[in-house]
């Protein structure tokens, strides 16, 4: 497990999928909606990813960067950035018939950490976006999800002017737990973002299934 100094710790939480049911619909055929977080450092592309994949007009809570914010927001490497998320981004994407994902983009700055505990409640898993030019910026998100035991994938947003690294190199640099997926993506591209989300759902499904089996095996042995 990666050990870094940034980011708050919290108690673990279980995913709480929401079933969107029509009053006249067979409950067994009702659509399943899963909550996914999109996290990462300041200016890494979280708002861009949510907007690119969302099939609805995304909800955004962006404000213009101010002179006061220059004292606390490191814009090195993202000099062209003029706005920042101050609460969350929200979008929705249908992965297949009967399965939708509700996407919650988290703010990247330390001063908005207090929002993370609320946003993470009931989440199936998370996407941690990373920028190889500022890889250390995603350490707090990695630590946060590891300590809360929320499954996550690291998605490297391949900026055109950034040096390319392989998934294995990024995994070693972040000191990720063995098996934590690392994928390369373009946050601006809908298909690329969708592939990241599919990879997360598959991985999180395996993790939660394994935990469920581990929790019932001792009971079965005692019978």
N, CA, C and O of each residue as an XYZ file, in Angstrom:
892
protein
N       0.839     -1.203      0.000
C       0.000      0.000      0.000
C       0.868      1.243      0.000
O       1.853      1.312      0.734
N       0.507      2.242     -0.827
C       1.275      3.475     -0.865
C       1.091      4.276      0.408
O      -0.030      4.411      0.899
N       2.153      4.798      0.936
C       2.086      5.597      2.148
C       2.535      7.006      1.824
O       3.709      7.225      1.526
N       1.640      7.951      1.876
C       1.955      9.349      1.615
C       1.348     10.167      2.745
O       0.514      9.670      3.501
N       1.762     11.399      2.856
C       1.411     12.200      4.023
C       0.174     13.043      3.832
O      -0.341     13.594      4.806
N      -0.329     13.167      2.603
C      -1.408     14.104      2.361
C      -2.759     13.415      2.408
O      -2.866     12.212      2.171
N      -3.808     14.204      2.720
C      -5.167     13.698      2.594
C      -5.704     13.177      3.909
O      -4.948     12.651      4.724
N      -7.020     13.319      4.127
C      -7.651     12.868      5.353
C      -7.942     11.388      5.301
O      -8.005     10.805      4.219
N      -8.120     10.770      6.457
C      -8.511      9.380      6.538
C      -9.935      9.326      7.053
O     -10.387     10.234      7.751
N     -10.639      8.264      6.709
C     -12.011      8.133      7.177
C     -12.352      6.679      7.334
O     -11.611      5.803      6.888
N     -13.485      6.419      7.974
C     -13.941      5.053      8.152
C     -14.395      4.491      6.825
O     -14.808      5.237      5.938
N     -14.319      3.161      6.679
C     -14.731      2.528      5.429
C     -16.221      2.654      5.215
O     -16.981      2.853      6.163
N     -16.638      2.537      3.971
C     -18.064      2.591      3.653
C     -18.368      1.553      2.601
O     -17.498      1.192      1.808
N     -19.592      1.072      2.588
C     -19.995      0.071      1.627
C     -20.717      0.727      0.472
O     -21.436      1.709      0.659
N     -20.528      0.184     -0.740
C     -21.236      0.747     -1.887
C     -22.727      0.543     -1.723
O     -23.156     -0.508     -1.247
N     -23.517      1.516     -2.103
C     -24.961      1.451     -1.949
C     -25.610      1.784     -3.280
O     -26.071      2.908     -3.477
N     -25.655      0.803     -4.219
C     -26.226      1.073     -5.534
C     -27.671      1.527     -5.425
O     -28.409      1.068     -4.554
N     -28.069      2.422     -6.302
C     -29.427      2.948     -6.320
C     -30.175      2.335     -7.485
O     -29.694      2.367     -8.618
N     -31.342      1.780     -7.224
C     -32.149      1.232     -8.298
C     -33.205      2.256     -8.697
O     -34.022      2.680     -7.878
N     -33.174      2.649     -9.977
C     -34.130      3.610    -10.496
C     -35.309      2.837    -11.066
O     -35.215      2.265    -12.152
N     -36.413      2.817    -10.340
C     -37.539      1.993    -10.739
C     -38.709      2.841    -11.201
O     -39.025      3.871    -10.607
N     -39.329      2.400    -12.247
C     -40.585      2.968    -12.704
C     -41.696      2.283    -11.926
O     -41.625      1.069    -11.735
N     -42.732      3.003    -11.462
C     -43.795      2.398    -10.655
C     -44.423      1.178    -11.320
O     -44.844      0.254    -10.625
N     -44.496      1.153    -12.645
C     -45.136      0.037    -13.326
C     -44.159     -0.986    -13.853
O     -44.538     -1.868    -14.624
N     -42.905     -0.883    -13.449
C     -41.870     -1.757    -13.992
C     -41.587     -2.903    -13.058
O     -41.641     -2.750    -11.838
N     -41.282     -4.061    -13.630
C     -40.873     -5.215    -12.852
C     -39.581     -4.854    -12.121
O     -38.596     -4.497    -12.768
N     -39.559     -4.940    -10.771
C     -38.358     -4.538    -10.029
C     -37.104     -5.273    -10.490
O     -36.011     -4.709    -10.432
N     -37.235     -6.520    -10.947
C     -36.079     -7.293    -11.346
C     -35.476     -6.769    -12.639
O     -34.319     -7.052    -12.949
N     -36.269     -5.995    -13.402
C     -35.783     -5.447    -14.655
C     -35.394     -3.971    -14.514
O     -35.013     -3.319    -15.486
N     -35.498     -3.466    -13.297
C     -35.222     -2.044    -13.071
C     -33.753     -1.744    -13.332
O     -32.887     -2.604    -13.169
N     -33.489     -0.505    -13.740
C     -32.121     -0.098    -14.041
C     -31.304      0.028    -12.764
O     -31.814      0.453    -11.727
N     -30.053     -0.339    -12.848
C     -29.130     -0.222    -11.724
C     -28.234      0.985    -11.954
O     -27.598      1.104    -13.001
N     -28.185      1.878    -10.973
C     -27.357      3.082    -11.062
C     -26.255      2.994    -10.013
O     -26.538      2.805     -8.830
N     -25.014      3.126    -10.434
C     -23.874      3.024     -9.541
C     -23.184      4.376     -9.419
O     -23.081      5.125    -10.390
N     -22.715      4.674     -8.219
C     -22.056      5.945     -7.939
C     -20.553      5.798     -8.103
O     -19.936      4.919     -7.500
N     -19.968      6.664     -8.923
C     -18.537      6.647     -9.194
C     -17.952      8.025     -8.902
O     -18.543      9.040     -9.271
N     -16.801      8.067     -8.245
C     -16.101      9.324     -8.007
C     -14.989      9.507     -9.046
O     -14.354      8.541     -9.470
N     -14.772     10.739     -9.440
C     -13.654     11.090    -10.318
C     -12.790     12.079     -9.549
O     -13.207     13.207     -9.290
N     -11.587     11.654     -9.186
C     -10.735     12.443     -8.299
C      -9.368     12.671     -8.933
O      -9.079     12.184    -10.025
N      -8.533     13.426     -8.218
C      -7.188     13.716     -8.703
C      -6.780     15.117     -8.320
O      -7.526     15.831     -7.650
N      -5.602     15.509     -8.742
C      -5.063     16.810     -8.375
C      -5.704     17.956     -9.129
O      -6.551     17.763    -10.001
N      -5.281     19.145     -8.770
C      -5.776     20.382     -9.362
C      -5.394     20.447    -10.841
O      -4.223     20.290    -11.187
N      -6.375     20.677    -11.711
C      -6.117     20.865    -13.130
C      -5.782     19.606    -13.903
O      -5.209     19.689    -14.989
N      -6.127     18.426    -13.363
C      -5.736     17.177    -14.023
C      -6.720     16.730    -15.097
O      -6.398     15.862    -15.909
N      -7.935     17.324    -15.110
C      -8.903     16.978    -16.148
C     -10.168     16.320    -15.665
O     -10.872     15.693    -16.457
N     -10.483     16.441    -14.387
C     -11.677     15.790    -13.838
C     -12.959     16.337    -14.469
O     -13.812     15.569    -14.914
N     -13.090     17.662    -14.507
C     -14.273     18.285    -15.110
C     -14.371     17.924    -16.588
O     -15.464     17.692    -17.105
N     -13.231     17.876    -17.261
C     -13.209     17.528    -18.681
C     -13.702     16.111    -18.901
O     -14.489     15.869    -19.816
N     -13.256     15.170    -18.083
C     -13.674     13.771    -18.229
C     -15.165     13.608    -18.008
O     -15.849     12.963    -18.803
N     -15.676     14.197    -16.920
C     -17.105     14.079    -16.635
C     -17.921     14.672    -17.782
O     -18.912     14.081    -18.213
N     -17.505     15.837    -18.273
C     -18.230     16.474    -19.362
C     -18.163     15.685    -20.654
O     -19.126     15.674    -21.422
N     -17.030     15.018    -20.910
C     -16.854     14.284    -22.161
C     -17.734     13.051    -22.234
O     -18.250     12.723    -23.303
N     -17.915     12.357    -21.109
C     -18.651     11.090    -21.150
C     -20.119     11.231    -20.790
O     -20.914     10.346    -21.105
N     -20.500     12.326    -20.136
C     -21.874     12.452    -19.651
C     -22.867     12.567    -20.797
O     -22.660     13.325    -21.745
N     -23.966     11.788    -20.693
C     -25.022     11.839    -21.705
C     -26.062     12.906    -21.380
O     -26.970     13.160    -22.171
N     -25.924     13.518    -20.225
C     -26.772     14.650    -19.867
C     -25.877     15.872    -19.749
O     -24.655     15.749    -19.667
N     -26.482     17.040    -19.742
C     -25.690     18.247    -19.534
C     -25.098     18.201    -18.134
O     -25.840     18.189    -17.153
N     -23.772     18.175    -18.025
C     -23.171     18.013    -16.700
C     -23.404     19.221    -15.806
O     -23.423     20.366    -16.256
N     -23.581     18.926    -14.527
C     -23.644     19.978    -13.516
C     -22.225     20.333    -13.124
O     -21.432     19.456    -12.779
N     -21.899     21.624    -13.178
C     -20.566     22.069    -12.827
C     -20.644     23.178    -11.783
O     -21.557     24.004    -11.806
N     -19.689     23.185    -10.878
C     -19.618     24.240     -9.856
C     -18.245     24.895     -9.948
O     -17.459     24.852     -9.002
N     -17.971     25.493    -11.082
C     -16.679     26.125    -11.310
C     -16.741     27.622    -11.044
O     -17.754     28.274    -11.300
N     -15.649     28.147    -10.531
C     -15.495     29.571    -10.310
C     -14.168     30.017    -10.920
O     -13.232     29.226    -11.044
N     -14.100     31.282    -11.296
C     -12.868     31.824    -11.845
C     -11.770     31.851    -10.787
O     -12.026     32.168     -9.626
N     -10.555     31.518    -11.190
C      -9.422     31.634    -10.280
C      -9.182     33.107     -9.961
O      -9.253     33.962    -10.844
N      -8.902     33.389     -8.712
C      -8.700     34.772     -8.276
C      -7.261     34.980     -7.826
O      -6.502     34.024     -7.665
N      -6.900     36.242     -7.626
C      -5.562     36.549     -7.130
C      -5.353     35.974     -5.738
O      -4.249     35.550     -5.396
N      -6.410     35.957     -4.937
C      -6.300     35.388     -3.589
C      -5.982     33.904     -3.659
O      -5.242     33.382     -2.825
N      -6.546     33.216     -4.664
C      -6.319     31.786     -4.794
C      -4.915     31.429     -5.225
O      -4.492     30.284     -5.067
N      -4.176     32.399     -5.771
C      -2.814     32.134     -6.199
C      -1.926     31.715     -5.037
O      -0.918     31.037     -5.232
N      -2.303     32.123     -3.828
C      -1.501     31.804     -2.655
C      -1.653     30.354     -2.241
O      -0.788     29.817     -1.548
N      -2.759     29.695     -2.662
C      -3.018     28.317     -2.223
C      -3.140     27.328     -3.370
O      -3.051     26.123     -3.139
N      -3.339     27.790     -4.593
C      -3.490     26.901     -5.738
C      -2.229     26.944     -6.596
O      -1.868     27.987     -7.141
N      -1.568     25.795     -6.707
C      -0.361     25.703     -7.523
C      -0.769     25.470     -8.970
O      -1.248     24.391     -9.318
N      -0.581     26.476     -9.812
C      -0.975     26.360    -11.214
C       0.212     26.014    -12.114
O       0.114     26.105    -13.338
N       1.319     25.621    -11.514
C       2.468     25.220    -12.311
C       2.128     24.038    -13.199
O       1.625     23.024    -12.717
N       2.398     24.158    -14.491
C       2.081     23.104    -15.434
C       0.695     23.212    -16.016
O       0.394     22.556    -17.013
N      -0.169     24.032    -15.413
C      -1.532     24.238    -15.934
C      -1.789     25.744    -15.982
O      -2.816     26.227    -15.506
N      -0.855     26.463    -16.554
C      -0.906     27.920    -16.549
C      -2.120     28.485    -17.264
O      -2.551     29.599    -16.967
N      -2.682     27.722    -18.211
C      -3.820     28.212    -18.980
C      -5.145     28.024    -18.252
O      -6.179     28.492    -18.730
N      -5.134     27.350    -17.109
C      -6.367     27.088    -16.376
C      -6.888     28.377    -15.756
O      -6.143     29.098    -15.093
N      -8.181     28.670    -15.974
C      -8.764     29.920    -15.475
C      -9.887     29.691    -14.470
O     -10.319     30.636    -13.810
N     -10.375     28.443    -14.338
C     -11.468     28.149    -13.410
C     -11.095     26.950    -12.552
O     -10.149     26.222    -12.856
N     -11.852     26.754    -11.478
C     -11.636     25.609    -10.604
C     -12.963     25.144    -10.028
O     -13.860     25.950     -9.784
N     -13.085     23.826     -9.810
C     -14.290     23.261     -9.204
C     -14.280     23.549     -7.708
O     -13.285     23.294     -7.029
N     -15.393     24.082     -7.190
C     -15.451     24.441     -5.769
C     -16.413     23.553     -4.985
O     -16.486     23.685     -3.763
N     -17.143     22.670     -5.623
C     -18.014     21.728     -4.907
C     -17.904     20.359     -5.564
O     -17.285     19.454     -5.004
N     -18.498     20.195     -6.748
C     -18.399     18.927     -7.456
C     -18.878     19.114     -8.885
O     -19.547     20.092     -9.218
N     -18.517     18.146     -9.720
C     -19.107     18.010    -11.044
C     -20.030     16.804    -10.991
O     -19.790     15.873    -10.222
N     -21.080     16.811    -11.800
C     -21.986     15.666    -11.811
C     -22.395     15.349    -13.236
O     -22.730     16.246    -14.009
N     -22.366     14.072    -13.581
C     -22.803     13.627    -14.895
C     -23.342     12.215    -14.813
O     -23.281     11.579    -13.760
N     -23.873     11.721    -15.929
C     -24.419     10.362    -15.969
C     -24.093      9.732    -17.316
O     -24.134     10.394    -18.354
N     -23.770      8.451    -17.283
C     -23.508      7.721    -18.512
C     -24.111      6.325    -18.403
O     -24.005      5.680    -17.360
N     -24.741      5.858    -19.475
C     -25.278      4.502    -19.534
C     -24.214      3.609    -20.150
O     -23.826      3.803    -21.302
N     -23.740      2.626    -19.382
C     -22.714      1.712    -19.859
C     -23.322      0.653    -20.778
O     -22.758      0.316    -21.819
N     -24.470      0.142    -20.376
C     -25.233     -0.808    -21.182
C     -26.670     -0.753    -20.704
O     -26.973     -0.076    -19.721
N     -27.557     -1.458    -21.388
C     -28.964     -1.459    -20.987
C     -29.105     -1.942    -19.547
O     -28.661     -3.036    -19.199
N     -29.726     -1.113    -18.723
C     -29.936     -1.490    -17.331
C     -28.817     -1.119    -16.385
O     -28.913     -1.397    -15.190
N     -27.750     -0.496    -16.882
C     -26.646     -0.105    -16.010
C     -26.181      1.305    -16.335
O     -25.659      1.569    -17.418
N     -26.378      2.206    -15.380
C     -25.942      3.593    -15.530
C     -24.966      3.947    -14.415
O     -25.011      3.380    -13.324
N     -24.089      4.888    -14.712
C     -23.143      5.378    -13.709
C     -23.429      6.839    -13.435
O     -23.573      7.637    -14.361
N     -23.512      7.190    -12.156
C     -23.606      8.581    -11.740
C     -22.198      9.024    -11.371
O     -21.573      8.449    -10.480
N     -21.709     10.030    -12.046
C     -20.330     10.470    -11.875
C     -20.258     11.720    -11.016
O     -20.947     12.704    -11.283
N     -19.429     11.681     -9.992
C     -19.236     12.821     -9.098
C     -17.760     13.219     -9.151
O     -16.899     12.510     -8.631
N     -17.477     14.358     -9.784
C     -16.118     14.869     -9.836
C     -15.803     15.656     -8.585
O     -16.540     16.573     -8.224
N     -14.717     15.309     -7.920
C     -14.362     15.961     -6.656
C     -13.456     17.162     -6.894
O     -12.709     17.181     -7.872
N     -13.506     18.160     -6.023
C     -12.545     19.278     -6.120
C     -11.151     18.791     -5.767
O     -10.998     17.900     -4.931
N     -10.129     19.369     -6.398
C      -8.773     18.875     -6.220
C      -7.959     19.528     -5.130
O      -6.946     18.974     -4.703
N      -8.381     20.705     -4.664
C      -7.546     21.424     -3.698
C      -7.766     20.936     -2.264
O      -8.850     20.476     -1.906
N      -6.717     21.048     -1.462
C      -6.767     20.581     -0.079
C      -7.885     21.241      0.719
O      -8.494     20.600      1.575
N      -8.160     22.515      0.446
C      -9.136     23.234      1.267
C     -10.562     22.737      1.059
O     -11.465     23.146      1.788
N     -10.785     21.851      0.064
C     -12.118     21.288     -0.171
C     -12.211     19.825      0.258
O     -13.157     19.128     -0.109
N     -11.224     19.354      1.040
C     -11.233     17.950      1.471
C     -12.494     17.587      2.241
O     -12.944     16.443      2.181
N     -13.069     18.542      2.960
C     -14.225     18.221      3.804
C     -15.399     17.695      2.977
O     -16.281     17.028      3.518
N     -15.423     17.984      1.675
C     -16.503     17.502      0.818
C     -16.349     16.032      0.455
O     -17.328     15.374      0.102
N     -15.131     15.513      0.540
C     -14.878     14.164      0.056
C     -15.635     13.096      0.832
O     -16.148     12.150      0.235
N     -15.712     13.232      2.150
C     -16.405     12.221      2.948
C     -17.863     12.098      2.546
O     -18.395     10.991      2.477
N     -18.518     13.224      2.278
C     -19.912     13.183      1.856
C     -20.041     12.577      0.461
O     -20.922     11.752      0.222
N     -19.171     12.981     -0.457
C     -19.256     12.487     -1.820
C     -18.944     10.998     -1.905
O     -19.480     10.314     -2.777
N     -18.100     10.484     -1.031
C     -17.683      9.089     -1.123
C     -18.687      8.107     -0.539
O     -18.558      6.901     -0.751
N     -19.681      8.594      0.187
C     -20.659      7.695      0.779
C     -21.409      6.936     -0.307
O     -21.997      7.544     -1.202
N     -21.390      5.599     -0.229
C     -22.131      4.775     -1.169
C     -21.474      4.597     -2.517
O     -22.097      4.055     -3.430
N     -20.231      5.035     -2.675
C     -19.568      4.928     -3.980
C     -19.101      3.496     -4.225
O     -18.551      2.850     -3.333
N     -19.325      3.012     -5.439
C     -18.814      1.703     -5.837
C     -17.302      1.746     -5.965
O     -16.614      0.805     -5.569
N     -16.781      2.842     -6.520
C     -15.354      2.961     -6.739
C     -15.008      4.347     -7.237
O     -15.856      5.239     -7.272
N     -13.749      4.520     -7.623
C     -13.286      5.848     -8.022
C     -12.268      5.752     -9.150
O     -11.553      4.760     -9.291
N     -12.226      6.806     -9.942
C     -11.181      7.013    -10.933
C     -10.262      8.104    -10.394
O     -10.717      9.208    -10.093
N      -8.972      7.799    -10.270
C      -7.990      8.806     -9.876
C      -7.250      9.233    -11.138
O      -6.449      8.476    -11.686
N      -7.525     10.451    -11.592
C      -6.836     10.972    -12.768
C      -5.438     11.444    -12.379
O      -5.246     12.054    -11.327
N      -4.474     11.155    -13.235
C      -3.089     11.524    -12.957
C      -2.482     12.232    -14.167
O      -2.814     11.934    -15.315
N      -1.592     13.169    -13.883
C      -0.832     13.897    -14.891
C       0.639     13.615    -14.602
O       1.132     13.976    -13.533
N       1.352     12.977    -15.533
C       2.736     12.582    -15.252
C       3.657     13.771    -15.020
O       4.750     13.603    -14.481
N       3.234     14.985    -15.422
C       4.035     16.172    -15.151
C       3.926     16.606    -13.690
O       4.790     17.318    -13.178
N       2.852     16.167    -13.025
C       2.584     16.531    -11.628
C       2.042     15.301    -10.906
O       0.991     15.360    -10.267
N       2.766     14.188    -11.013
C       2.249     12.917    -10.507
C       1.983     12.960     -9.008
O       1.066     12.305     -8.514
N       2.794     13.738     -8.284
C       2.621     13.803     -6.831
C       1.272     14.386     -6.424
O       0.837     14.192     -5.289
N       0.601     15.101     -7.337
C      -0.676     15.721     -7.001
C      -1.787     14.697     -6.766
O      -2.803     15.011     -6.146
N      -1.594     13.475     -7.262
C      -2.656     12.480     -7.051
C      -2.389     11.598     -5.835
O      -3.198     10.724     -5.527
N      -1.254     11.811     -5.125
C      -0.975     11.040     -3.920
C      -2.105     11.120     -2.889
O      -2.508     10.087     -2.354
N      -2.634     12.329     -2.593
C      -3.699     12.400     -1.583
C      -4.922     11.568     -1.950
O      -5.506     10.920     -1.082
N      -5.322     11.574     -3.230
C      -6.490     10.792     -3.644
C      -6.217      9.295     -3.517
O      -7.076      8.538     -3.066
N      -5.000      8.867     -3.923
C      -4.634      7.461     -3.793
C      -4.699      7.030     -2.331
O      -5.276      5.991     -2.013
N      -4.109      7.825     -1.446
C      -4.140      7.508     -0.015
C      -5.565      7.452      0.523
O      -5.920      6.557      1.290
N      -6.369      8.416      0.111
C      -7.739      8.508      0.616
C      -8.513      7.235      0.305
O      -9.153      6.667      1.190
N      -8.461      6.784     -0.942
C      -9.247      5.615     -1.329
C      -8.648      4.323     -0.792
O      -9.383      3.384     -0.485
N      -7.330      4.261     -0.674
C      -6.719      3.073     -0.079
C      -7.145      2.912      1.369
O      -7.502      1.812      1.790
N      -7.113      3.994      2.135
C      -7.453      3.911      3.556
C      -8.947      3.668      3.776
O      -9.330      3.069      4.780
N      -9.773      4.113      2.875
C     -11.211      3.859      3.002
C     -11.626      2.552      2.326
O     -12.796      2.169      2.360
N     -10.663      1.878      1.717
C     -10.895      0.594      1.036
C     -11.941      0.733     -0.066
O     -12.782     -0.144     -0.261
N     -11.869      1.850     -0.776
C     -12.724      2.074     -1.933
C     -11.921      1.696     -3.179
O     -10.872      2.289     -3.429
N     -12.387      0.728     -3.959
C     -11.626      0.327     -5.153
C     -11.465      1.502     -6.117
O     -12.383      2.302     -6.296
N     -10.288      1.593     -6.732
C     -10.060      2.683     -7.674
C      -9.110      2.231     -8.773
O      -8.340      1.285     -8.607
N      -9.182      2.924     -9.887
C      -8.202      2.761    -10.952
C      -7.508      4.107    -11.126
O      -8.108      5.157    -10.901
N      -6.250      4.068    -11.526
C      -5.521      5.290    -11.861
C      -5.566      5.453    -13.374
O      -5.129      4.573    -14.116
N      -6.094      6.576    -13.822
C      -6.189      6.874    -15.247
C      -5.224      8.011    -15.565
O      -5.419      9.139    -15.111
N      -4.194      7.721    -16.334
C      -3.198      8.726    -16.701
C      -3.729      9.521    -17.882
O      -3.890      8.993    -18.982
N      -4.000     10.801    -17.640
C      -4.488     11.681    -18.699
C      -3.294     12.095    -19.558
O      -2.424     12.832    -19.093
N      -3.246     11.629    -20.798
C      -2.068     11.816    -21.657
C      -2.099     13.183    -22.340
O      -2.581     13.314    -23.464
N      -1.583     14.189    -21.654
C      -1.480     15.522    -22.234
C      -0.446     15.494    -23.370
O       0.533     14.749    -23.315
N      -0.680     16.310    -24.389
C       0.167     16.276    -25.578
C       1.609     16.661    -25.292
O       2.519     16.181    -25.967
N       1.836     17.527    -24.296
C       3.198     17.984    -24.015
C       3.832     17.256    -22.841
O       4.866     17.679    -22.324
N       3.204     16.150    -22.419
C       3.735     15.397    -21.281
C       4.499     14.172    -21.778
O       4.124     13.557    -22.776
N       5.566     13.829    -21.077
C       6.333     12.628    -21.403
C       5.480     11.394    -21.145
O       4.769     11.323    -20.143
N       5.552     10.428    -22.045
C       4.746      9.218    -21.906
C       5.459      8.183    -21.039
O       6.653      7.931    -21.199
N       4.705      7.594    -20.124
C       5.201      6.515    -19.281
C       4.244      5.344    -19.375
O       3.047      5.530    -19.592
N       4.767      4.144    -19.214
C       3.916      2.961    -19.231
C       3.161      2.798    -17.925
O       3.514      3.403    -16.913
N       2.113      1.972    -17.951
C       1.282      1.741    -16.766
C       2.118      1.190    -15.609
O       1.898      1.562    -14.456
N       3.070      0.311    -15.908
C       3.893     -0.281    -14.848
C       4.748      0.787    -14.167
O       4.905      0.774    -12.946
N       5.299      1.709    -14.956
C       6.125      2.777    -14.390
C       5.312      3.664    -13.453
O       5.779      4.039    -12.377
N       4.092      3.996    -13.868
C       3.226      4.838    -13.038
C       2.851      4.111    -11.758
O       2.850      4.707    -10.681
N       2.530      2.820    -11.870
C       2.163      2.027    -10.696
C       3.295      2.006     -9.679
O       3.054      2.135     -8.479
N       4.533      1.844    -10.151
C       5.679      1.825     -9.239
C       5.900      3.196     -8.612
O       6.193      3.295     -7.421
N       5.758      4.255     -9.412
C       5.980      5.609     -8.893
C       4.969      5.963     -7.805
O       5.296      6.682     -6.861
N       3.741      5.458     -7.935
C       2.692      5.744     -6.952
C       2.660      4.716     -5.828
O       1.888      4.859     -4.880
N       3.499      3.671     -5.925
C       3.541      2.622     -4.900
C       2.149      2.036     -4.662
O       1.695      1.925     -3.523
N       1.481      1.664     -5.760
C       0.113      1.155     -5.667
C       0.092     -0.286     -5.159
O       1.047     -1.038     -5.350
N      -1.005     -0.653     -4.513
C      -1.208     -2.041     -4.139
C      -1.197     -2.907     -5.387
O      -1.633     -2.478     -6.455
N      -0.703     -4.112     -5.250
C      -0.664     -5.021     -6.382
C      -2.075     -5.272     -6.907
O      -2.992     -5.546     -6.133
N      -2.243     -5.178     -8.212
C      -3.543     -5.417     -8.819
C      -4.343     -4.172     -9.104
O      -5.319     -4.226     -9.852
N      -3.949     -3.027     -8.515
C      -4.665     -1.779     -8.798
C      -4.414     -1.382    -10.257
O      -3.265     -1.156    -10.637
N      -5.464     -1.293    -11.079
C      -5.263     -1.016    -12.506
C      -4.757      0.396    -12.767
O      -5.148      1.346    -12.089
N      -3.887      0.516    -13.756
C      -3.442      1.800    -14.280
C      -3.712      1.792    -15.776
O      -3.255      0.898    -16.488
N      -4.455      2.786    -16.254
C      -4.805      2.854    -17.670
C      -4.426      4.223    -18.225
O      -4.402      5.212    -17.493
N      -4.135      4.273    -19.505
C      -3.844      5.527    -20.186
C      -5.102      6.009    -20.878
O      -5.852      5.206    -21.433
N      -5.344      7.320    -20.854
C      -6.586      7.825    -21.436
C      -6.411      9.243    -21.949
O      -5.403      9.902    -21.693
N      -7.416      9.689    -22.675
C      -7.546     11.080    -23.094
C      -8.860     11.576    -22.505
O      -9.929     11.191    -22.977
N      -8.798     12.422    -21.480
C     -10.000     12.854    -20.769
C     -10.971     13.608    -21.661
O     -12.136     13.767    -21.298
N     -10.520     14.074    -22.816
C     -11.384     14.820    -23.729
C     -12.219     13.906    -24.611
O     -13.203     14.340    -25.209
N     -11.826     12.637    -24.691
C     -12.444     11.702    -25.625
C     -13.475     10.823    -24.921
O     -13.155     10.158    -23.935
N     -14.704     10.816    -25.419
C     -15.784     10.071    -24.767
C     -15.492      8.581    -24.718
O     -15.661      7.954    -23.672
N     -15.055      8.005    -25.833
C     -14.793      6.563    -25.864
C     -13.663      6.184    -24.918
O     -13.733      5.154    -24.247
N     -12.626      7.009    -24.860
C     -11.515      6.747    -23.958
C     -11.975      6.801    -22.501
O     -11.613      5.942    -21.697
N     -12.775      7.815    -22.168
C     -13.304      7.925    -20.809
C     -14.216      6.775    -20.455
O     -14.195      6.284    -19.326
N     -15.022      6.338    -21.416
C     -15.939      5.225    -21.162
C     -15.167      3.946    -20.879
O     -15.570      3.158    -20.023
N     -14.051      3.726    -21.592
C     -13.240      2.542    -21.348
C     -12.670      2.554    -19.934
O     -12.594      1.513    -19.282
N     -12.273      3.727    -19.466
C     -11.776      3.842    -18.090
C     -12.860      3.437    -17.097
O     -12.594      2.704    -16.145
N     -14.075      3.913    -17.321
C     -15.175      3.618    -16.407
C     -15.544      2.132    -16.426
O     -15.843      1.548    -15.384
N     -15.523      1.528    -17.609
C     -15.805      0.095    -17.709
C     -14.757     -0.703    -16.942
O     -15.075     -1.656    -16.231
N     -13.500     -0.294    -17.102
C     -12.415     -0.974    -16.374
C     -12.615     -0.859    -14.869
O     -12.380     -1.818    -14.135
N     -13.046      0.307    -14.409
C     -13.294      0.497    -12.980
C     -14.426     -0.386    -12.489
O     -14.293     -1.044    -11.457
N     -15.551     -0.411    -13.218
C     -16.703     -1.210    -12.790
C     -16.326     -2.688    -12.705
O     -16.715     -3.375    -11.760
N     -15.576     -3.174    -13.680
C     -15.153     -4.573    -13.666
C     -14.244     -4.858    -12.475
O     -14.407     -5.866    -11.787
N     -13.290     -3.966    -12.237
C     -12.355     -4.159    -11.128
C     -13.064     -4.059     -9.780
O     -12.866     -4.905     -8.908
N     -13.890     -3.027     -9.608
C     -14.600     -2.849     -8.343
C     -15.530     -4.020     -8.078
O     -15.684     -4.443     -6.932
N     -16.155     -4.550     -9.131
C     -17.028     -5.705     -8.972
C     -16.269     -6.903     -8.432
O     -16.765     -7.609     -7.554
N     -15.058     -7.141     -8.954
C     -14.253     -8.266     -8.465
C     -13.841     -8.057     -7.012
O     -13.866     -8.993     -6.213
N     -13.457     -6.812     -6.671
C     -13.021     -6.526     -5.306
C     -14.157     -6.742     -4.311
O     -13.968     -7.393     -3.283
N     -15.333     -6.199     -4.611
C     -16.453     -6.325     -3.682
C     -16.933     -7.765     -3.581
O     -17.348     -8.199     -2.506
N     -16.886     -8.518     -4.681
C     -17.267     -9.927     -4.640
C     -16.308    -10.716     -3.762
O     -16.737    -11.551     -2.966
N     -15.012    -10.456     -3.902
C     -14.022    -11.149     -3.086
C     -14.211    -10.835     -1.602
O     -14.079    -11.720     -0.757
N     -14.518     -9.583     -1.289
C     -14.738     -9.207      0.115
C     -15.982     -9.888      0.670
O     -16.001    -10.307      1.827
N     -17.017     -9.998     -0.153
C     -18.238    -10.666      0.295
C     -17.972    -12.138      0.574
O     -18.437    -12.673      1.580
N     -17.229    -12.794     -0.306
C     -16.904    -14.201     -0.101
C     -16.048    -14.386      1.145
O     -16.243    -15.345      1.893
N     -15.102    -13.477      1.374
C     -14.261    -13.568      2.575
C     -15.084    -13.440      3.843
O     -14.780    -14.071      4.856
N     -16.142    -12.611      3.785
C     -16.951    -12.378      4.989
C     -17.852    -13.556      5.323
O     -18.225    -13.723      6.484
N     -18.214    -14.380      4.343
C     -19.131    -15.516      4.616
C     -18.391    -16.813      4.801
O     -18.965    -17.749      5.359
N     -17.144    -16.932      4.366
C     -16.412    -18.184      4.493
C     -16.229    -18.630      5.953
O     -16.424    -19.810      6.245
N     -15.859    -17.724      6.886
C     -15.734    -18.177      8.285
C     -17.029    -18.723      8.843
O     -17.012    -19.692      9.603
N     -18.168    -18.118      8.478
C     -19.463    -18.598      8.949
C     -19.742    -19.985      8.412
O     -20.248    -20.850      9.127
N     -19.403    -20.199      7.119
C     -19.650    -21.505      6.514
C     -18.801    -22.582      7.171
O     -19.256    -23.712      7.351
N     -17.553    -22.232      7.536
C     -16.658    -23.211      8.169
C     -17.133    -23.617      9.555
O     -16.863    -24.729     10.007
N     -17.846    -22.709     10.235
C     -18.269    -22.976     11.601
C     -19.536    -23.814     11.689
O     -19.903    -24.288     12.764
N     -20.208    -23.994     10.540
C     -21.453    -24.782     10.539
C     -21.144    -26.268     10.580
O     -22.060    -27.090     10.585
